[in-house]
Every structure is written in C-alpha cells, then in structure tokens.
C-alpha positions as semicolon CSV with decimal commas, in nm:
position;residue;x (nm);y (nm);z (nm)
1;S;10,717;11,563;11,561
2;I;10,823;11,229;11,615
3;I;10,976;10,914;11,823
4;S;11,086;10,589;11,792
5;V;11,090;10,337;12,097
6;K;11,377;10,043;12,064
7;E;11,454;9,830;12,321
8;D;11,285;10,046;12,562
9;K;11,495;10,340;12,418
10;V;11,323;10,631;12,300
11;K;11,467;10,875;12,023
12;V;11,320;11,199;11,898
13;G;11,361;11,420;11,675
14;I;11,599;11,344;11,356
15;D;11,714;11,077;11,522
16;A;11,412;10,883;11,501
17;V;11,312;10,983;11,150
18;N;11,597;10,701;11,039
19;C;11,381;10,454;11,215
20;R;11,014;10,523;11,009
21;T;11,115;10,236;10,755
22;S;11,352;10,018;10,959
23;N;11,188;10,055;11,284
24;Y;10,812;10,145;11,156
25;D;10,561;9,946;11,370
26;S;10,715;10,101;11,648
27;T;10,744;10,476;11,503
28;I;10,524;10,733;11,578
29;S;10,494;11,062;11,378
30;E;10,271;11,346;11,285
31;F;10,060;11,295;11,611
32;K;10,079;11,725;11,700
33;R;9,779;11,685;11,459
34;I;9,626;11,479;11,669
35;I;9,642;11,659;12,018
36;G;9,285;11,762;12,139
37;V;9,052;11,595;11,856
38;D;8,794;11,365;11,879
39;Y;8,685;11,096;11,686
40;S;8,412;11,092;11,452
41;K;8,278;10,907;11,134
42;T;8,187;11,211;10,921
43;N;8,527;11,362;10,919
44;L;8,672;11,247;10,590
45;R;8,979;11,418;10,572
46;F;9,072;11,244;10,880
47;L;8,962;10,912;10,821
48;N;9,193;10,953;10,483
49;Y;9,460;11,072;10,675
50;K;9,473;10,798;10,909
51;N;9,504;10,523;10,658
52;H;9,902;10,697;10,636
53;L;10,000;10,643;10,987
54;S;10,248;10,346;11,089
55;Y;9,979;10,325;11,397
56;Q;9,644;10,243;11,455
57;L;9,424;10,529;11,659
58;T;9,086;10,441;11,845
59;E;8,766;10,502;11,703
60;E;8,535;10,576;11,965
61;E;8,261;10,833;11,833
62;N;8,269;11,197;11,993
63;A;8,565;11,058;12,210
64;P;8,949;11,175;12,217
65;V;9,162;11,018;11,974
66;S;9,413;10,843;12,112
67;I;9,720;10,649;12,009
68;K;9,720;10,224;12,009
69;F;10,120;10,184;12,106
70;K;10,243;9,810;12,167
71;N;9,892;9,699;12,321
72;N;9,857;10,000;12,540
73;K;9,689;10,355;12,450
74;Y;9,833;10,666;12,474
75;A;9,658;11,058;12,486
76;P;9,853;11,216;12,183
77;E;10,016;11,474;12,454
78;E;10,154;11,144;12,637
79;I;10,372;11,075;12,318
80;Y;10,397;11,498;12,257
81;A;10,616;11,488;12,647
82;Y;10,894;11,303;12,505
83;I;10,981;11,616;12,286
84;I;10,964;11,799;12,599
85;K;11,170;11,573;12,816
86;K;11,401;11,562;12,471
87;A;11,415;11,966;12,506
88;K;11,451;11,895;12,850
89;E;11,787;11,660;12,889
90;S;11,914;11,940;12,616
91;A;11,935;12,196;12,847
92;F;12,036;11,981;13,129
93;N;12,377;11,901;12,887
94;I;12,471;12,194;12,870
95;N;12,471;12,304;13,177
96;L;12,120;12,509;13,152
97;S;11,845;12,518;13,429
98;L;11,517;12,466;13,244
99;K;11,320;12,705;13,520
100;K;11,059;12,880;13,186
101;M;10,968;12,773;12,881
102;V;10,805;12,937;12,587
103;M;10,578;12,693;12,369
104;T;10,502;12,738;11,978
105;A;10,187;12,641;11,907
106;P;10,054;12,729;11,520
107;A;9,806;12,961;11,546
108;C;9,497;12,753;11,407
109;F;9,576;12,540;11,722
110;G;9,245;12,614;11,972
111;I;9,198;12,646;12,343
112;T;9,199;12,226;12,351
113;K;9,517;12,173;12,194
114;R;9,681;12,439;12,373
115;R;9,559;12,276;12,673
116;C;9,667;11,943;12,567
117;M;10,002;12,087;12,507
118;K;10,064;12,280;12,814
119;K;9,966;11,959;13,004
120;A;10,246;11,791;12,843
121;A;10,486;12,045;12,921
122;E;10,428;12,031;13,319
123;A;10,464;11,676;13,328
124;E;10,868;11,755;13,270
125;L;10,846;12,118;13,403
126;K;10,973;12,156;13,806
127;K;10,690;12,331;14,002
128;G;10,671;12,672;13,995
129;S;10,860;12,713;13,676
130;R;10,689;12,988;13,404
131;L;10,528;12,821;13,083
132;E;10,378;13,010;12,832
133;I;10,265;12,874;12,474
134;I;10,308;13,165;12,166
135;N;10,199;13,137;11,799
136;E;10,462;12,990;11,559
137;S;10,413;13,259;11,283
138;S;10,462;13,565;11,580
139;A;10,731;13,362;11,724
140;A;10,884;13,382;11,332
141;A;10,783;13,773;11,311
142;I;10,995;13,838;11,646
143;A;11,295;13,625;11,555
144;Y;11,313;13,778;11,185
145;E;11,320;14,152;11,346
146;Y;11,534;14,050;11,580
147;N;11,821;13,982;11,326
148;L;11,791;14,312;11,139
149;D;11,924;14,409;11,428
150;N;11,937;14,358;11,792
151;E;12,007;14,687;11,913
152;Q;11,633;14,767;12,020
153;K;11,369;14,616;12,271
154;A;11,058;14,497;12,199
155;I;10,669;14,450;12,337
156;Y;10,509;14,149;12,153
157;K;10,180;14,332;12,267
158;Y;9,859;14,041;12,206
159;D;9,855;13,734;12,039
160;I;9,533;13,557;12,057
161;Y;9,588;13,405;12,381
162;N;9,911;13,569;12,555
163;N;9,993;13,937;12,654
164;F;10,371;13,968;12,677
165;E;10,595;14,250;12,749
166;N;10,939;14,315;12,789
167;L;11,061;14,064;12,593
168;N;11,449;13,989;12,515
169;P;11,623;14,245;12,296
170;V;11,507;14,267;11,941
171;P;11,512;14,469;11,656
172;T;11,531;14,830;11,452
173;L;11,293;14,809;11,167
174;S;11,339;14,934;10,817
175;I;11,112;15,123;10,840
176;Q;10,921;15,284;11,126
177;N;10,588;15,103;11,097
178;K;10,525;14,812;10,842
179;L;10,253;14,511;10,822
180;I;10,405;14,202;10,781
181;L;10,197;13,877;10,686
182;V;10,354;13,538;10,806
183;F;10,266;13,271;10,558
184;D;10,353;12,944;10,751
185;L;10,347;12,604;10,587
186;G;10,457;12,358;10,762
187;G;10,513;11,942;10,800
188;G;10,155;11,951;10,961
189;C;9,940;12,291;10,970
190;F;9,927;12,606;10,684
191;D;9,851;12,940;10,927
192;L;9,815;13,267;10,856
193;S;9,892;13,619;11,052
194;L;9,861;13,939;10,972
195;I;10,119;14,127;11,234
196;S;10,173;14,511;11,261
197;V;10,520;14,648;11,327
198;E;10,515;14,955;11,541
199;K;10,856;15,161;11,615
200;K;10,786;15,345;11,943
201;A;10,908;15,527;12,218
202;N;11,268;15,353;12,118
203;K;11,046;14,996;12,091
204;L;10,904;14,771;11,910
205;I;10,545;14,701;11,922
206;F;10,417;14,332;11,746
207;D;10,066;14,348;11,741
208;V;9,847;14,063;11,594
209;K;9,616;14,174;11,430
210;S;9,404;13,834;11,299
211;S;9,532;13,476;11,225
212;L;9,400;13,213;11,095
213;G;9,491;12,844;10,930
214;N;9,387;12,505;10,884
215;P;9,511;12,222;11,100
216;N;9,497;11,925;10,845
217;L;9,700;12,119;10,600
218;G;10,068;12,075;10,590
219;G;10,369;11,951;10,387
220;I;10,255;11,552;10,490
221;D;9,959;11,627;10,277
222;F;10,109;11,719;9,952
223;D;10,350;11,378;10,051
224;N;10,009;11,117;10,131
225;K;9,845;11,285;9,815
226;L;10,146;11,179;9,585
227;V;10,178;10,855;9,760
228;D;9,787;10,782;9,675
229;Y;9,876;10,852;9,363
230;C;10,124;10,651;9,323
231;I;9,931;10,364;9,462
232;K;9,571;10,403;9,219
233;E;9,864;10,404;8,957
234;F;10,049;10,047;9,055
235;C;9,684;9,897;9,166
236;N;9,543;9,946;8,798
237;K;9,872;9,833;8,699
238;V;9,843;9,502;8,840
239;N;9,428;9,466;8,919
240;I;9,421;9,457;9,245
241;N;9,218;9,667;9,548
242;E;9,374;9,949;9,712
243;N;9,303;9,888;10,029
244;I;9,555;9,565;10,037
245;I;9,853;9,777;10,010
246;Y;9,716;10,042;10,260
247;Q;9,722;9,741;10,468
248;N;10,101;9,717;10,471
249;K;10,229;9,979;10,713
250;K;10,560;9,959;10,589
251;V;10,489;9,982;10,237
252;I;10,318;10,278;10,281
253;Q;10,564;10,404;10,550
254;I;10,813;10,331;10,249
255;L;10,614;10,506;10,017
256;K;10,567;10,861;10,234
257;M;10,947;10,835;10,232
258;K;11,057;10,817;9,884
259;C;10,710;11,060;9,785
260;E;10,896;11,311;10,030
261;I;11,224;11,297;9,872
262;A;11,009;11,339;9,537
263;K;10,842;11,653;9,633
264;K;11,162;11,808;9,759
265;F;11,297;11,704;9,450
266;L;11,017;11,885;9,222
267;D;11,084;12,203;9,400
268;S;11,428;12,191;9,093
269;K;11,348;11,988;8,882
270;D;11,073;11,957;8,623
271;S;11,041;11,563;8,710
272;V;11,093;11,252;8,871
273;V;11,082;10,917;8,914
274;I;10,914;10,742;9,264
275;N;10,993;10,337;9,278
276;E;11,014;10,062;9,502
277;Y;11,075;9,666;9,400
278;N;10,807;9,426;9,499
279;I;10,566;9,611;9,686
280;Y;10,290;9,365;9,647
281;E;10,377;8,974;9,486
282;N;10,669;9,048;9,269
283;E;10,555;9,340;9,113
284;D;10,766;9,662;9,158
285;L;10,642;9,981;9,148
286;F;10,710;10,259;8,900
287;C;10,578;10,621;8,858
288;K;10,741;10,907;8,686
289;I;10,584;11,239;8,812
290;S;10,617;11,613;8,624
291;R;10,574;11,912;8,805
292;E;10,243;11,938;8,631
293;D;10,152;11,604;8,749
294;F;10,232;11,732;9,092
295;D;10,083;12,039;9,094
296;R;9,723;11,893;8,926
297;I;9,751;11,605;9,246
298;C;9,775;11,871;9,474
299;K;9,544;12,078;9,309
300;D;9,289;12,109;9,646
301;L;9,540;12,172;9,882
302;Y;9,614;12,509;9,671
303;K;9,235;12,630;9,654
304;E;9,257;12,560;10,036
305;I;9,573;12,816;10,060
306;E;9,406;13,047;9,839
307;Y;9,093;13,050;10,017
308;K;9,274;13,146;10,310
309;L;9,486;13,403;10,190
310;N;9,174;13,606;10,013
311;K;8,982;13,506;10,373
312;I;9,242;13,681;10,611
313;L;9,224;13,972;10,364
314;K;8,852;14,015;10,414
315;I;8,816;13,975;10,784
316;S;9,100;14,196;10,815
317;K;8,985;14,453;10,603
318;V;9,312;14,505;10,375
319;S;9,404;14,518;10,043
320;P;9,727;14,317;9,924
321;D;9,882;14,650;9,866
322;N;9,909;14,727;10,175
323;I;10,086;14,460;10,295
324;N;10,474;14,525;10,319
325;E;10,626;14,238;10,370
326;I;10,551;13,876;10,348
327;L;10,745;13,582;10,611
328;L;10,751;13,253;10,406
329;I;10,851;12,988;10,658
330;G;10,781;12,603;10,669
331;G;10,944;12,343;10,454
332;A;10,608;12,304;10,193
333;S;10,637;12,702;10,162
334;K;10,923;12,615;9,908
335;I;10,673;12,417;9,684
336;P;10,694;12,648;9,354
337;K;10,312;12,676;9,280
338;V;10,248;12,768;9,634
339;K;10,525;13,042;9,555
340;Q;10,358;13,195;9,279
341;I;10,020;13,196;9,437
342;V;10,184;13,414;9,695
343;I;10,363;13,657;9,461
344;N;10,040;13,615;9,222
345;K;9,827;13,767;9,541
346;F;10,046;14,013;9,648
347;K;10,300;14,184;9,361
348;N;10,400;14,489;9,582
349;S;10,500;14,307;9,863
350;S;10,841;14,197;9,959
351;I;10,882;13,783;10,000
352;I;11,142;13,707;10,195
353;D;11,196;13,299;10,173
354;N;11,540;13,288;10,309
355;L;11,398;13,266;10,719
C-alpha cells in the first residue's frame, strides 16, 4: 500500500514505489497498518515504527491516528481510497463495470479496521454496488485449491465476519478432506488461518476453524530492524546521537530501500553489504551483514512467529501432525529462518511455498 503525489498527479502501487527516495516527502506508504488505530504513548512498538515513516502522524492520546500531509490531515482510509480508485480505473480500462467488489483484509484485522476499509471502498463504488471483505489467508486457500483443478464448485462456509455461498468454480482435492494452515507473512501483517477443506455432494466446503495474527509484524519490521542496526553502527562509529539520523527522512527512506534489498539478497546468499555515501557530514555508512547477523538482529520477530504458531495449535486443539498442508504466502515467508521454523514445527506436513 503506497501512493505518491507530484504536481497533483497521484501514483499508486509499483509506480509509487520508485518515488520513495526521489519524492519521499510526498510519498505515503504502510498506511494500511495504521487504519483504525488510536494513538497511545504506551505503545512502544508503534512509537518506534513511526520513526521509520516518511510522513508525520497526529499524536492525540486515545484518538484515531491521522496522517499529516501537505499541511492537511487525512485519515488512513482516505489514503487507502486511492488504491480502490486505481482498481476501479483498471477495470474501466478493460471495459468492465465495477458492480461488485471483494476486498481482502488480514485475518488479524478487527471490526474497526474492516469498517474503515469498507468506508474507503464505498466512497469509490456506485450506490447499490455489492461489497464484501474476505480474509487474505482464506482467499489464498481458495485460490490454491482452485489452481489444483477448476472443474468443481465450492462453498465458502465461514470466515469470521462473512458467510458466502456459491462462489465461482474451484477445485478437485488431492484427498477427500484435509486441514490446511495458511501462513501469511506479508509486508505489514502476520496471519495464521487453520482451514478445513471438505468434499461433499460434489462441492468443496472451506471452513475456517481459527484465525489469529499480529497486525504489527511483517516484512517491513525486518527491514526496520536492519535500518536500526545500521544507524546504531554508524552513530557509534562517528559518535553522534541516533536521533540526528532518524530526523532525516530522506536518509531513512534510502536506508529502508537498501535494507529491503539486502534482506531479499540474504534469502539466497550468506552475506550482504549495505552502504550509503555521505549520510552525515561527509561520513559514509558501511555495514556487512551475514545471515547469522540478520537472524540475531531479528530474533524477537522469530520468537513472535513461533509464539503465534503454538497459540493457534493450542486454541484449535490440533496437533502439528494433523495438518496436511502448510501454505506459505507473503514475501517475508521466504526468509530462510522463517521457513526453518515452519519446517521444524510441521515435520509431517507438505510445505507449499511456490504460490
């Protein structure tokens, strides 16, 4: 989720990503995480997270967080509406009329966040258009089964906030009944959903047994960990206060971009170098990071992942051996240590990571 504004023209998605450093002060990213969030000085993780943003947030205690942008304040859902508008324009460009919309939301998003997302969409849809929200992890399970075979019909039985029936064609199962754990570690959120898939009366029934997650854990948090490490190393070297660097929003966005690239590089390599010239008074930043360093820097994130895996098994009263398949989705699920945590936990399950 990212938009960039320049000369009253709004870029969305991939087009906006390229503006993160060149147009950093007019680019808003990661706003989906703060939809429906109240500001609190006691939320230390949130306070640290906002240090990595290119824009300012309102700081009114126990009031909804707003984005300060070009001398105005915007609710995050107002920014999110640009994403919906882009989807509508894309449909129009291929001669489609947008009469129905199914939005996906992280399973860990509560009612408040979902209402905000719905509000953003309703502002762009015609009156009377049908709008539904489905969990991202559930959508992934349905899409996965659909790709196995497209000759059967499915019923999507239950998804926390919605009840759907008679969806479009989906799939023949490799076995009659199975239990799937969807492990979704995307850019901004971490979701787990335990879903049973049953073949009955020539149809498939998807039943969400349990869902949980963390709306403040995602790929950007791994990036931010690396950013913090690099800044700490640099400031120790030149003997300055770290806040001096954090106040330079352009430098932070450059480091975030380079740390994201480094993180992906470490998926297949043993080490990587993160460097940037003249980040402060002609001093250069140079950090060599091994995969072991990366895992140490991010160890608390791994602990949270393991904690959530144990918790969903506990509340579902399911043994790891009873789960047939694990669907790994989201870019951060490709991190080697993350994969290893899943493999170690579910030794007898099929791991599908090529979705």
